[in-house]
Coordinates of C-alpha atoms and ligand atoms in Angstrom, one line a residue:
Chain A
M21 CA 69.9 113.2 89.9
K22 CA 70.5 114.8 93.7
I23 CA 74.1 113.6 95.5
L24 CA 75.1 113.8 98.5
V25 CA 78.9 113.1 99.3
L26 CA 80.9 112.5 102.4
L27 CA 83.9 115.0 102.8
S28 CA 86.0 113.9 105.4
Q29 CA 89.3 116.3 106.6
V30 CA 92.7 114.1 107.1
P31 CA 96.3 114.6 108.1
D32 CA 98.2 114.9 104.5
T33 CA 99.6 111.1 103.3
T34 CA 102.8 112.2 104.1
A35 CA 102.2 114.2 107.9
R36 CA 104.8 112.6 110.7
I37 CA 102.9 110.6 112.9
A38 CA 103.3 111.6 116.4
F39 CA 100.6 111.9 119.5
T40 CA 100.9 114.7 122.9
N41 CA 99.3 114.5 126.2
G42 CA 100.6 111.2 127.3
N43 CA 99.6 109.9 123.6
T44 CA 96.1 110.9 123.8
Q45 CA 96.3 113.0 120.8
F46 CA 97.4 113.6 117.3
D47 CA 100.2 115.9 117.6
T48 CA 98.8 118.5 114.5
A49 CA 101.7 120.7 114.8
G50 CA 103.1 121.3 111.5
V51 CA 100.5 119.2 109.6
T52 CA 98.6 120.2 107.0
F53 CA 95.0 118.7 106.3
I54 CA 93.8 117.6 103.1
V55 CA 90.2 115.7 101.9
N56 CA 90.6 112.4 102.3
P57 CA 91.7 111.0 98.9
Y58 CA 88.9 108.0 98.6
D59 CA 86.3 110.8 99.4
E60 CA 87.8 113.6 96.9
W61 CA 89.4 111.8 94.0
Y62 CA 86.6 108.6 94.0
A63 CA 83.1 110.0 95.0
L64 CA 83.5 113.5 94.7
V65 CA 84.9 113.1 90.9
R66 CA 82.1 110.3 90.3
A67 CA 78.9 111.9 91.4
L68 CA 80.1 115.4 89.4
E69 CA 80.7 113.1 86.5
L70 CA 77.1 111.4 87.0
K71 CA 75.3 115.3 86.8
E72 CA 77.2 116.5 84.2
A73 CA 76.1 113.4 82.0
A74 CA 72.9 114.0 83.1
G75 CA 72.8 117.3 82.0
A76 CA 71.1 117.9 85.4
G77 CA 70.5 117.6 89.0
S78 CA 73.5 118.6 92.4
V79 CA 76.1 117.4 94.3
T80 CA 76.0 118.4 97.9
T81 CA 78.9 117.5 100.4
I82 CA 78.5 117.5 103.6
T83 CA 81.4 117.5 106.4
V84 CA 81.0 116.4 110.3
G85 CA 83.6 119.2 111.7
G86 CA 84.9 122.4 113.2
T87 CA 85.3 125.9 111.5
D88 CA 88.9 124.4 110.8
T89 CA 87.8 121.9 108.2
E90 CA 86.1 124.9 105.7
A91 CA 89.2 125.0 104.0
T92 CA 88.9 121.6 103.0
I93 CA 85.5 122.1 102.2
R94 CA 86.5 124.8 99.7
K95 CA 88.4 122.7 98.1
G96 CA 85.2 120.2 97.4
L97 CA 83.1 123.4 95.7
A98 CA 86.5 124.5 93.5
I99 CA 86.4 121.1 92.4
G100 CA 82.5 121.5 91.6
A101 CA 80.1 120.5 94.0
D102 CA 77.2 123.0 94.1
E103 CA 77.1 123.6 97.7
A104 CA 78.4 122.2 101.2
V105 CA 77.1 121.4 104.4
R106 CA 78.8 121.1 107.6
V107 CA 77.6 119.6 110.7
D108 CA 79.1 122.1 113.9
V109 CA 80.7 119.0 116.0
Q110 CA 84.3 117.5 116.0
P111 CA 83.8 114.2 114.8
T112 CA 84.6 111.6 118.0
E113 CA 83.8 108.2 116.6
A114 CA 82.2 106.7 113.6
L115 CA 78.4 106.0 114.4
Q116 CA 78.5 110.1 115.8
V117 CA 79.8 111.2 112.5
A118 CA 76.7 108.7 110.5
E119 CA 73.8 109.8 113.0
Q120 CA 74.5 113.9 111.9
V121 CA 75.1 112.5 108.4
A122 CA 71.8 110.6 108.8
A123 CA 69.9 113.4 110.2
Y124 CA 70.8 116.4 107.8
A125 CA 69.9 113.9 104.8
R126 CA 66.8 112.2 106.3
D127 CA 64.3 114.3 104.5
K128 CA 66.4 115.8 101.5
G129 CA 65.2 113.1 99.2
F130 CA 69.5 112.3 97.6
D131 CA 69.2 109.5 95.1
L132 CA 72.4 108.8 95.9
I133 CA 75.2 109.3 98.9
I134 CA 78.7 108.4 98.5
A135 CA 81.4 107.8 101.2
G136 CA 84.8 107.2 100.6
K137 CA 86.2 103.9 101.4
E138 CA 88.0 104.6 104.3
T139 CA 89.4 107.6 106.1
I140 CA 93.0 107.3 105.6
D141 CA 93.4 108.3 109.3
H142 CA 90.7 106.6 111.1
N143 CA 90.3 103.6 108.5
G144 CA 87.3 102.5 109.7
G145 CA 85.1 102.0 106.5
Q146 CA 82.4 102.6 109.0
V147 CA 80.4 105.6 108.2
G148 CA 78.9 104.8 104.8
G149 CA 77.1 101.6 106.2
M150 CA 76.0 103.2 109.0
V151 CA 74.3 106.2 107.5
A152 CA 72.9 103.4 105.4
E153 CA 71.3 101.7 108.1
L154 CA 70.1 104.8 109.7
L155 CA 68.3 106.0 106.7
D156 CA 66.7 102.5 106.0
L157 CA 68.9 102.4 102.2
P158 CA 71.1 99.4 100.5
Y159 CA 74.6 100.3 100.9
V160 CA 77.7 98.5 98.5
P161 CA 81.0 99.1 100.0
L162 CA 84.3 99.7 98.3
V163 CA 82.9 100.0 94.8
S164 CA 85.0 100.6 92.1
K165 CA 82.9 101.2 89.5
L166 CA 79.6 103.1 89.3
D167 CA 76.8 103.6 86.5
I168 CA 73.2 104.7 86.7
G169 CA 70.3 104.0 84.2
G170 CA 66.6 103.4 84.4
G171 CA 66.0 104.4 88.3
K172 CA 69.0 102.1 88.9
A173 CA 72.6 101.7 89.6
T174 CA 74.9 99.3 88.4
V175 CA 78.2 99.0 90.5
E176 CA 81.3 97.0 90.5
R177 CA 83.3 96.0 93.3
D178 CA 86.7 93.4 93.8
V179 CA 85.7 90.3 95.8
P180 CA 88.0 87.4 96.4
G181 CA 88.7 85.6 93.1
G182 CA 87.3 88.2 90.6
I183 CA 84.8 90.9 90.5
E184 CA 81.5 91.4 91.6
V185 CA 78.8 93.4 89.3
L186 CA 75.8 94.4 91.1
E187 CA 72.2 95.7 90.5
A188 CA 71.0 98.2 93.3
S189 CA 68.1 100.2 93.7
L190 CA 67.9 103.6 93.9
P191 CA 68.2 105.7 96.6
L192 CA 71.5 103.8 97.4
V193 CA 74.6 104.4 99.7
L194 CA 77.7 103.4 98.6
S195 CA 81.5 103.8 99.5
A196 CA 83.8 104.5 96.8
A197 CA 87.1 102.9 96.0
K198 CA 90.1 103.4 93.8
G199 CA 88.9 103.0 89.7
M200 CA 85.5 104.8 90.1
A201 CA 87.2 108.1 88.8
E202 CA 90.2 109.9 87.7
Q203 CA 91.3 112.6 90.4
R204 CA 90.5 116.3 88.9
I205 CA 92.6 119.0 89.7
P206 CA 90.9 122.3 90.7
N207 CA 91.5 125.1 88.0
M208 CA 91.4 129.2 88.5
R209 CA 87.8 129.5 87.5
G210 CA 86.2 126.8 90.1
I211 CA 89.1 128.1 92.7
M212 CA 87.2 131.9 92.0
A213 CA 83.7 130.2 92.1
A214 CA 83.9 128.2 95.4
R215 CA 84.5 131.5 97.4
T216 CA 80.8 132.5 96.2
K217 CA 78.7 129.0 96.2
P218 CA 76.9 128.2 99.6
L219 CA 78.3 126.6 102.7
T220 CA 75.8 126.2 105.2
V221 CA 76.4 125.3 109.2
V222 CA 74.1 123.2 110.8
P223 CA 74.0 122.4 114.4
A224 CA 74.9 118.9 115.2
A225 CA 72.3 116.4 116.3
P226 CA 72.7 115.1 119.6
T227 CA 74.0 111.4 119.7
D228 CA 74.7 109.1 122.2
N229 CA 78.7 108.5 123.0
V230 CA 79.3 104.4 121.7
A231 CA 83.3 104.4 121.7
N232 CA 85.9 106.5 122.4
T233 CA 89.7 106.2 121.2
T234 CA 91.6 106.2 124.2
I235 CA 95.3 105.9 123.6
F236 CA 97.9 105.9 120.5
E237 CA 101.0 103.9 120.4
L238 CA 103.6 103.9 118.0
P239 CA 105.0 100.5 116.2
P240 CA 108.2 99.4 117.9
A241 CA 111.5 100.8 115.8
K242 CA 112.7 98.4 113.0
G243 CA 116.0 96.3 113.4
A244 CA 118.7 97.4 111.0
V245 CA 118.5 96.1 107.5
K246 CA 120.6 93.0 106.7
M247 CA 122.1 94.2 103.2
I248 CA 123.1 91.2 100.6
P249 CA 126.3 91.3 98.2
A250 CA 124.3 92.0 94.8
E251 CA 126.8 89.0 93.4
D252 CA 125.6 87.3 95.7
A253 CA 121.6 87.8 95.5
G254 CA 120.1 84.0 95.7
K255 CA 121.4 84.1 99.0
L256 CA 118.5 86.2 99.8
I257 CA 116.1 83.2 99.1
E258 CA 118.4 81.5 101.2
L259 CA 117.9 83.2 104.5
L260 CA 114.4 83.9 103.7
H261 CA 114.2 80.1 104.1
T262 CA 116.0 79.1 106.7
E263 CA 116.9 82.6 108.9
A264 CA 113.5 84.6 108.5
K265 CA 111.5 81.5 108.0
V266 CA 108.5 83.2 105.7
I267 CA 109.2 80.8 102.7
Chain B
M25 CA 78.9 87.0 128.1
S26 CA 77.2 85.7 125.2
V27 CA 78.7 86.4 122.2
L28 CA 77.6 85.5 118.4
V29 CA 80.3 85.0 115.0
F30 CA 79.0 86.5 111.9
I31 CA 81.2 84.6 108.8
D32 CA 81.4 84.2 105.1
T33 CA 81.4 80.7 104.0
R34 CA 81.6 81.1 100.4
G35 CA 84.2 79.6 98.4
D36 CA 85.7 76.2 98.0
K37 CA 86.6 75.6 101.9
I38 CA 86.0 77.3 104.7
P39 CA 87.9 80.6 104.4
K40 CA 90.8 81.1 106.9
A41 CA 89.4 84.7 108.1
A42 CA 86.0 82.8 109.4
Q43 CA 88.0 80.4 111.1
E44 CA 89.8 82.7 112.9
A45 CA 86.8 85.1 113.6
V46 CA 85.0 82.0 115.0
T47 CA 88.3 81.1 117.8
Y48 CA 88.2 85.1 118.5
A49 CA 84.6 85.2 119.3
S50 CA 85.4 81.8 121.6
K51 CA 88.4 83.3 123.2
L52 CA 85.6 86.7 124.3
A53 CA 83.0 84.2 125.1
G54 CA 85.2 81.4 127.2
G55 CA 83.1 78.8 125.5
P56 CA 81.9 77.2 122.5
V57 CA 79.9 80.0 120.7
T58 CA 77.2 80.4 117.7
A59 CA 77.6 81.2 114.1
V60 CA 75.6 82.9 111.6
T61 CA 76.4 82.6 107.9
F62 CA 74.5 82.4 104.5
G63 CA 74.9 80.4 101.5
N64 CA 75.2 76.6 100.2
A65 CA 78.6 75.8 102.0
Q66 CA 79.1 72.2 103.2
G67 CA 80.8 71.2 106.0
L68 CA 79.8 73.7 108.2
D69 CA 79.7 71.5 111.4
A70 CA 83.7 71.5 111.0
L71 CA 83.6 75.1 112.7
G72 CA 83.3 73.1 115.8
A73 CA 87.1 72.8 115.3
N74 CA 87.7 76.4 116.0
G75 CA 85.3 77.0 119.0
A76 CA 81.5 76.7 117.3
A77 CA 78.8 75.1 119.4
K78 CA 76.3 75.7 116.0
V79 CA 76.1 76.8 113.3
I80 CA 73.0 78.9 111.5
V81 CA 73.3 78.8 107.9
A82 CA 71.0 80.8 106.1
R83 CA 70.5 78.6 102.6
N84 CA 68.8 80.6 100.2
V85 CA 70.4 84.3 100.8
P86 CA 72.8 84.9 98.2
G87 CA 74.5 87.4 100.6
L88 CA 74.9 90.6 98.5
D89 CA 72.5 92.7 100.1
G90 CA 74.0 94.1 103.5
Q91 CA 70.6 94.9 104.6
Q92 CA 69.1 91.2 104.5
L93 CA 72.4 89.9 106.3
T94 CA 72.0 92.7 108.8
K95 CA 68.8 91.4 109.8
L96 CA 69.8 87.9 110.0
V97 CA 72.3 88.4 112.6
A98 CA 70.5 91.1 114.8
D99 CA 67.5 88.6 114.6
I100 CA 69.8 85.4 115.9
A101 CA 71.4 88.1 117.9
A102 CA 67.7 89.3 119.9
K103 CA 67.1 85.3 120.1
E104 CA 70.4 84.0 121.9
G105 CA 70.7 87.1 123.9
A106 CA 74.0 87.8 122.3
N107 CA 75.3 91.5 123.3
T108 CA 78.4 90.8 120.9
I109 CA 78.8 90.2 117.4
V110 CA 82.2 89.4 115.9
C111 CA 82.5 89.8 112.1
V112 CA 85.3 89.5 110.0
H113 CA 86.7 93.3 108.5
D114 CA 86.5 91.6 105.2
G115 CA 84.7 92.7 101.9
T116 CA 81.0 91.5 103.3
G117 CA 81.9 92.2 107.2
K118 CA 82.2 95.6 105.9
A119 CA 78.7 95.6 104.2
V120 CA 76.9 94.4 107.2
A121 CA 79.3 95.2 110.7
P122 CA 78.6 99.2 110.6
R123 CA 75.0 98.9 109.9
L124 CA 75.0 96.2 112.5
A125 CA 76.6 98.6 114.5
A126 CA 73.9 101.5 114.1
K127 CA 71.2 99.2 114.3
L128 CA 71.8 98.1 117.7
K129 CA 73.3 101.5 118.9
A130 CA 76.6 99.6 119.3
G131 CA 80.3 100.9 119.5
H132 CA 82.0 99.3 116.4
V133 CA 85.5 98.0 116.4
A134 CA 87.3 98.2 112.8
G135 CA 89.5 95.8 112.4
A136 CA 90.7 94.8 116.1
L137 CA 93.7 93.1 116.0
G138 CA 94.3 89.8 118.2
V139 CA 92.4 89.8 121.7
P140 CA 91.0 93.0 123.9
D141 CA 92.2 94.0 127.4
G142 CA 88.6 94.5 128.5
N143 CA 86.6 97.0 126.7
R144 CA 89.8 98.0 125.3
F145 CA 90.3 97.4 121.6
K146 CA 93.6 97.4 119.7
R147 CA 93.6 98.2 115.9
N148 CA 95.4 100.6 113.3
V149 CA 95.0 103.7 112.7
F150 CA 96.8 105.9 109.7
S151 CA 97.0 103.1 107.6
G152 CA 99.6 101.7 109.6
K153 CA 101.5 104.0 110.8
A154 CA 100.6 103.5 114.7
Q155 CA 97.7 101.7 116.5
A156 CA 95.1 102.9 118.5
W157 CA 93.0 101.4 121.8
L158 CA 89.9 102.4 121.0
E159 CA 87.3 101.6 124.3
V160 CA 83.8 100.3 123.6
T161 CA 81.4 102.2 126.3
S162 CA 77.8 100.3 124.5
T163 CA 76.6 97.1 126.1
K164 CA 76.7 96.1 122.8
K165 CA 79.6 95.6 121.0
V166 CA 80.2 95.0 117.0
I167 CA 83.8 93.7 116.6
S168 CA 85.4 92.9 113.5
L169 CA 88.2 91.2 113.5
M170 CA 91.2 92.6 110.9
P171 CA 92.1 89.0 109.1
N172 CA 95.8 87.1 110.2
S173 CA 95.7 88.2 113.6
I174 CA 95.0 85.6 115.8
P175 CA 95.9 81.8 115.2
I176 CA 93.2 79.2 114.7
G177 CA 91.6 77.7 117.6
K178 CA 91.6 73.5 116.4
D179 CA 90.7 71.4 119.6
G180 CA 86.7 71.5 119.4
G181 CA 84.3 68.6 118.3
P182 CA 81.9 68.9 115.6
A183 CA 79.2 71.9 115.6
T184 CA 75.8 71.1 115.3
V185 CA 74.1 73.0 111.9
E186 CA 70.4 74.7 111.6
E187 CA 69.2 76.1 108.9
F188 CA 67.3 79.5 109.5
S189 CA 64.0 80.2 108.3
G190 CA 62.9 83.5 109.3
D191 CA 61.8 86.2 106.5
L192 CA 64.9 88.8 106.0
G193 CA 62.6 90.9 103.8
P194 CA 63.1 91.5 99.8
A195 CA 66.6 91.8 98.7
R196 CA 67.4 95.6 97.0
I197 CA 71.2 94.4 95.5
A198 CA 71.1 91.8 93.4
L199 CA 74.0 90.1 91.3
K200 CA 74.3 90.9 87.9
E201 CA 77.5 89.0 86.7
M202 CA 80.3 87.9 88.3
R203 CA 84.0 88.2 86.1
K204 CA 86.2 85.8 86.9
A205 CA 89.6 86.9 87.6
G206 CA 93.0 84.7 87.0
A207 CA 93.8 82.4 88.8
G208 CA 96.4 82.5 91.5
I209 CA 96.3 83.6 95.1
P210 CA 94.2 86.9 96.0
L211 CA 96.6 89.6 96.8
P212 CA 94.8 89.9 100.1
E213 CA 95.1 86.1 101.2
A214 CA 98.9 85.8 99.9
E215 CA 101.5 84.8 102.6
I216 CA 104.4 86.2 100.1
V217 CA 103.9 89.1 97.6
V218 CA 106.7 89.7 95.4
S219 CA 105.8 93.2 94.3
A220 CA 107.5 95.5 91.6
G221 CA 107.6 99.5 91.0
R222 CA 108.3 101.7 88.2
G223 CA 112.5 100.5 88.4
M224 CA 110.5 97.6 86.3
K225 CA 110.6 100.3 83.4
G226 CA 107.7 98.8 81.1
P227 CA 105.0 96.3 81.9
E228 CA 106.7 93.9 79.1
H229 CA 109.5 93.4 81.9
W230 CA 106.8 92.0 84.5
A231 CA 107.6 88.2 83.8
P232 CA 110.5 87.6 85.9
V233 CA 108.4 89.1 88.8
E234 CA 105.6 86.4 88.2
E235 CA 107.8 84.0 88.0
L236 CA 109.6 84.6 91.3
A237 CA 106.0 84.6 92.8
T238 CA 104.9 81.7 91.6
L239 CA 108.0 79.6 92.5
L240 CA 107.3 81.1 95.8
G241 CA 103.8 80.1 95.5
G242 CA 102.8 83.9 96.4
A243 CA 100.9 86.5 94.8
T244 CA 101.9 89.7 92.6
A245 CA 101.2 93.5 94.0
C246 CA 102.9 96.9 92.3
S247 CA 103.0 100.6 93.3
R248 CA 100.9 102.8 92.6
P249 CA 102.3 104.6 89.5
V250 CA 102.3 101.5 87.9
A251 CA 98.7 101.0 88.0
D252 CA 97.7 103.9 86.8
M253 CA 100.1 103.9 83.9
H254 CA 98.2 100.7 82.9
W255 CA 101.3 98.4 83.2
R256 CA 99.5 96.3 86.0
P257 CA 95.9 95.9 87.3
H258 CA 94.4 98.8 89.6
H259 CA 94.0 95.5 92.1
E260 CA 97.7 94.9 92.8
H261 CA 97.8 98.4 93.7
V262 CA 99.5 98.2 97.2
G263 CA 99.4 101.0 99.4
Q264 CA 97.8 103.5 101.2
T265 CA 95.3 104.2 98.3
G266 CA 95.5 100.8 97.3
V267 CA 95.0 97.4 98.8
A268 CA 96.6 97.2 102.7
I269 CA 98.5 93.8 102.8
R270 CA 100.1 92.1 106.0
P271 CA 102.0 89.1 104.4
N272 CA 104.7 87.2 105.9
C273 CA 107.2 87.9 103.4
Y274 CA 106.7 91.2 101.0
I275 CA 109.9 91.0 98.2
A276 CA 109.9 94.8 96.6
V277 CA 111.7 95.4 93.5
G278 CA 112.6 98.4 91.9
I279 CA 109.6 100.1 94.5
S280 CA 111.2 103.9 96.2
G281 CA 109.4 102.9 99.5
A282 CA 107.5 106.3 99.3
I283 CA 105.7 106.9 102.6
Q284 CA 102.2 105.8 101.4
H285 CA 103.4 103.0 99.6
L286 CA 104.7 101.9 102.9
A287 CA 101.7 103.0 104.6
G288 CA 100.3 99.7 102.6
V289 CA 103.0 97.0 103.5
N290 CA 104.2 97.8 106.6
Q291 CA 102.2 95.3 108.3
S292 CA 104.3 92.7 106.4
K293 CA 106.2 90.6 108.8
V294 CA 109.8 90.4 106.8
I295 CA 110.5 92.8 104.1
A296 CA 113.2 92.3 101.6
V297 CA 114.1 95.2 98.8
I298 CA 115.9 95.4 96.1
N299 CA 116.8 98.7 94.4
K300 CA 119.7 100.3 92.3
D301 CA 119.9 103.0 94.8
P302 CA 121.5 102.5 98.3
E303 CA 119.8 105.7 99.2
A304 CA 116.1 104.4 98.5
P305 CA 114.1 105.0 101.6
F306 CA 112.5 101.6 101.3
F307 CA 116.1 100.2 102.6
K308 CA 115.1 101.9 105.9
A309 CA 111.9 99.7 106.5
A310 CA 113.2 96.7 104.9
D311 CA 114.8 93.9 107.1
Y312 CA 116.9 92.5 103.8
G313 CA 118.1 94.2 101.4
I314 CA 120.0 94.2 97.8
V315 CA 121.6 97.4 96.1
G316 CA 121.7 96.0 92.5
D317 CA 119.8 96.1 89.0
A318 CA 116.4 94.6 89.0
F319 CA 117.1 92.7 85.7
E320 CA 120.4 91.2 87.1
I321 CA 119.0 90.2 90.5
L322 CA 115.6 88.4 89.8
P323 CA 117.5 86.0 87.9
K324 CA 119.5 85.0 90.7
L325 CA 116.6 84.5 92.9
I326 CA 114.3 82.8 90.1
D327 CA 117.2 80.6 89.9
A328 CA 118.0 79.9 94.2
A329 CA 113.9 80.0 94.5
K330 CA 114.2 77.0 92.1
K331 CA 117.1 75.3 93.5
L332 CA 115.2 75.6 97.3
N333 CA 111.7 74.3 95.5
A334 CA 113.7 71.5 94.5
E335 CA 115.2 70.5 97.3
R336 CA 112.2 70.4 99.4
Ligands
FAD421 C1 97.7 111.0 98.2 C2 99.2 109.9 98.2 C3 98.5 108.6 97.8 C4 99.2 107.9 97.6 N1 99.0 106.4 97.7 C5 99.8 105.8 96.8 C6 99.7 104.2 97.2 O1 99.1 103.4 97.8 N2 100.6 103.2 96.9 C7 101.6 103.9 96.1 O2 103.0 102.6 95.8 N3 102.2 105.1 96.4 C8 101.3 105.6 96.4 N4 101.2 107.1 96.0 C9 102.5 107.4 94.9 C10 104.3 107.6 96.0 O3 103.9 108.7 96.9 C11 105.0 107.3 95.1 O4 104.7 108.1 94.1 C12 105.3 105.8 94.2 O5 105.1 105.4 95.3 C13 106.5 105.6 93.7 O6 106.5 104.6 92.7 P1 107.2 103.8 92.7 O7 108.5 103.1 93.6 O8 107.4 102.5 91.8 O9 108.5 104.8 91.4 P2 109.7 105.5 91.8 O10 109.3 106.5 92.9 O11 109.4 106.3 90.2 O12 110.6 104.6 91.9 C14 111.5 103.4 91.2 C15 112.7 103.2 91.9 O13 113.1 101.5 91.4 C16 114.4 101.9 91.7 N5 115.2 101.3 89.8 C17 115.0 102.2 88.9 N6 115.7 101.4 88.3 C18 115.7 100.7 88.6 C19 116.3 98.9 88.3 N7 116.7 98.7 87.1 N8 116.9 98.2 89.6 C20 116.5 98.1 90.5 N9 115.6 99.4 90.8 C21 115.4 100.3 90.1 C22 115.1 103.8 91.7 O14 115.9 103.7 92.2 C23 113.7 104.2 92.3 O15 113.7 103.8 94.0 C24 100.5 108.3 96.6 C25 100.9 109.8 96.5 C26 100.0 110.7 97.0 C27 100.1 111.9 97.1
AMP422 N1 84.0 113.4 110.0 C1 83.1 113.0 109.1 N2 82.3 114.4 108.0 C2 82.0 113.9 106.8 N3 81.7 112.6 106.3 C3 83.0 111.4 106.7 C4 83.5 111.7 108.1 N4 84.2 110.7 108.6 C5 84.3 110.0 107.6 N5 83.2 110.2 106.7 C6 83.2 109.8 105.2 O1 83.2 108.5 105.8 C7 83.8 107.7 105.1 C8 84.9 106.7 105.2 O2 85.2 106.9 107.2 P1 85.7 106.4 108.0 O3 84.7 105.2 109.3 O4 86.0 106.8 109.1 O5 86.8 105.5 107.5 C9 84.7 108.3 104.6 O6 85.5 108.2 103.5 C10 84.4 109.7 104.3 O7 83.2 109.8 103.0

């Protein structure tokens, strides 16, 4: 089982969201960057579990980004990935990232390519599906459970009204949602081993520009909260009905 | 501008999100559009009211293989000369729209909010903590509309319905089993959500949370630790790493309001917070607040909701 996991770098979940240069750029001052939670907690950990269960195979991570992503990439290696690849270009947009990943993966014979459900900064949920199309592979988004057996994948996903259990042929691309694995904390041995594991830097493939983020906006500040005394709690229902008109 | 809209019409009635997407597409086109769908839905002519002139339906396609659906939409788009394709930013749309964009070398707007400003589309970023304007520079565009972001059009006459007969190739993804969830409104579609956190102390205390949700005609949700401790099912977990929702009314009981929780609920129209700690950060994001013990407050809310229901 040869698995490729897409790892992206995102601002820490508690980061203050602010913009600079006339609201055209994210303000990175004082911001810590982490591995996108869906990529780390679910995609990577499930890939490692599948490899461990099979007792053979490899887990490679790929990140499209500059040298500033290397600390994040090492975290993936510390958790247990065998090797990491960095495509040396700043990510600008989903199709550009997908084209880089597809260009790398095309002739490598991966059985499984796992992306996260979405990045917590860009929130696109796009890259996995685009990679699948570029490689002419099937794709299942938002997978909450993944098993491999008999050359096939069995996956579950939440859909309106229940859980869909699907069977897909390999090779397969999917995106990982909550439930697929339990977060793993890297141990000292993993962190030491990560230092000597291979991190290969590959040059970027040429891509077309199809979209650009032009300007950011912050939501308008919230008005003051209206407090209701505890003894009078029932009044909340009345206000939601008559004043806010939402129930 | 020739616009095509791709929708999922599975279910007992045509989903609201599908009607929104057709409305949006006809707004972009400035007139009636062609809609593409799959499966066995009846009454598709009703999409005319939302702005569809014609509905093309691939009857025997189960719609689980995004690759087949992508081929369906791309083939029809080519035939109709459509450069803009509207999808819904839901489970089916997420399986198809990115593929279509890659196939057509089109810019893809994931989760467009409202109508665009020329080629610039507004969408949520940083888990709803900000919005961004995405400019699409390619001639072909794929736009996935965020559910609940525009009102549904109702003025058009019935649409004509055609069956698609082309070849979509073999399916590489098949259904093994469908496990129905319990009755009740699916969380992402609920207009009213009653949500509870660790302040509820244990799973045995959820009855009043459920009762209030039922009385208000809403769904229940929870914070992440509650799902992680298996007090509640995972699909109820809202927040940055759970489901992102945007109901009209979000009532949070015994939830502190951590930034990761807020990220999934801050698009709610009205937020009411019940917490025994007056310093709980959630009050800063709330429209209405009650400082008090959930175990005393919930029965009062339930009584008031019963009274309201009796009156209307
Ligand atoms: C990367 C990352 C991602 C995360 N993603 C999410 C996410 O998607 N969703 C999410 O919810 N969290 C998420 N979290 C966790 C988040 O940081 C908080 O830990 C979590 O939201 C807290 O849940 P809580 O409010 O239920 O519990 P607590 O923080 O323990 O708060 C309980 C609250 O209940 C109140 N309370 C206690 N007893 C009563 C009572 N009797 N009556 C009334 N009030 C009472 C307390 O005053 C307190 O405010 C994430 C964390 C990280 C690091
Ligand atoms: N720059 C990147 N490098 C590697 N993988 C990425 C990158 N950006 C996004 N991804 C992957 O694609 C998934 C979806 O990202 P997005 O479409 O941006 O929401 C993420 O969870 C990652 O697994």
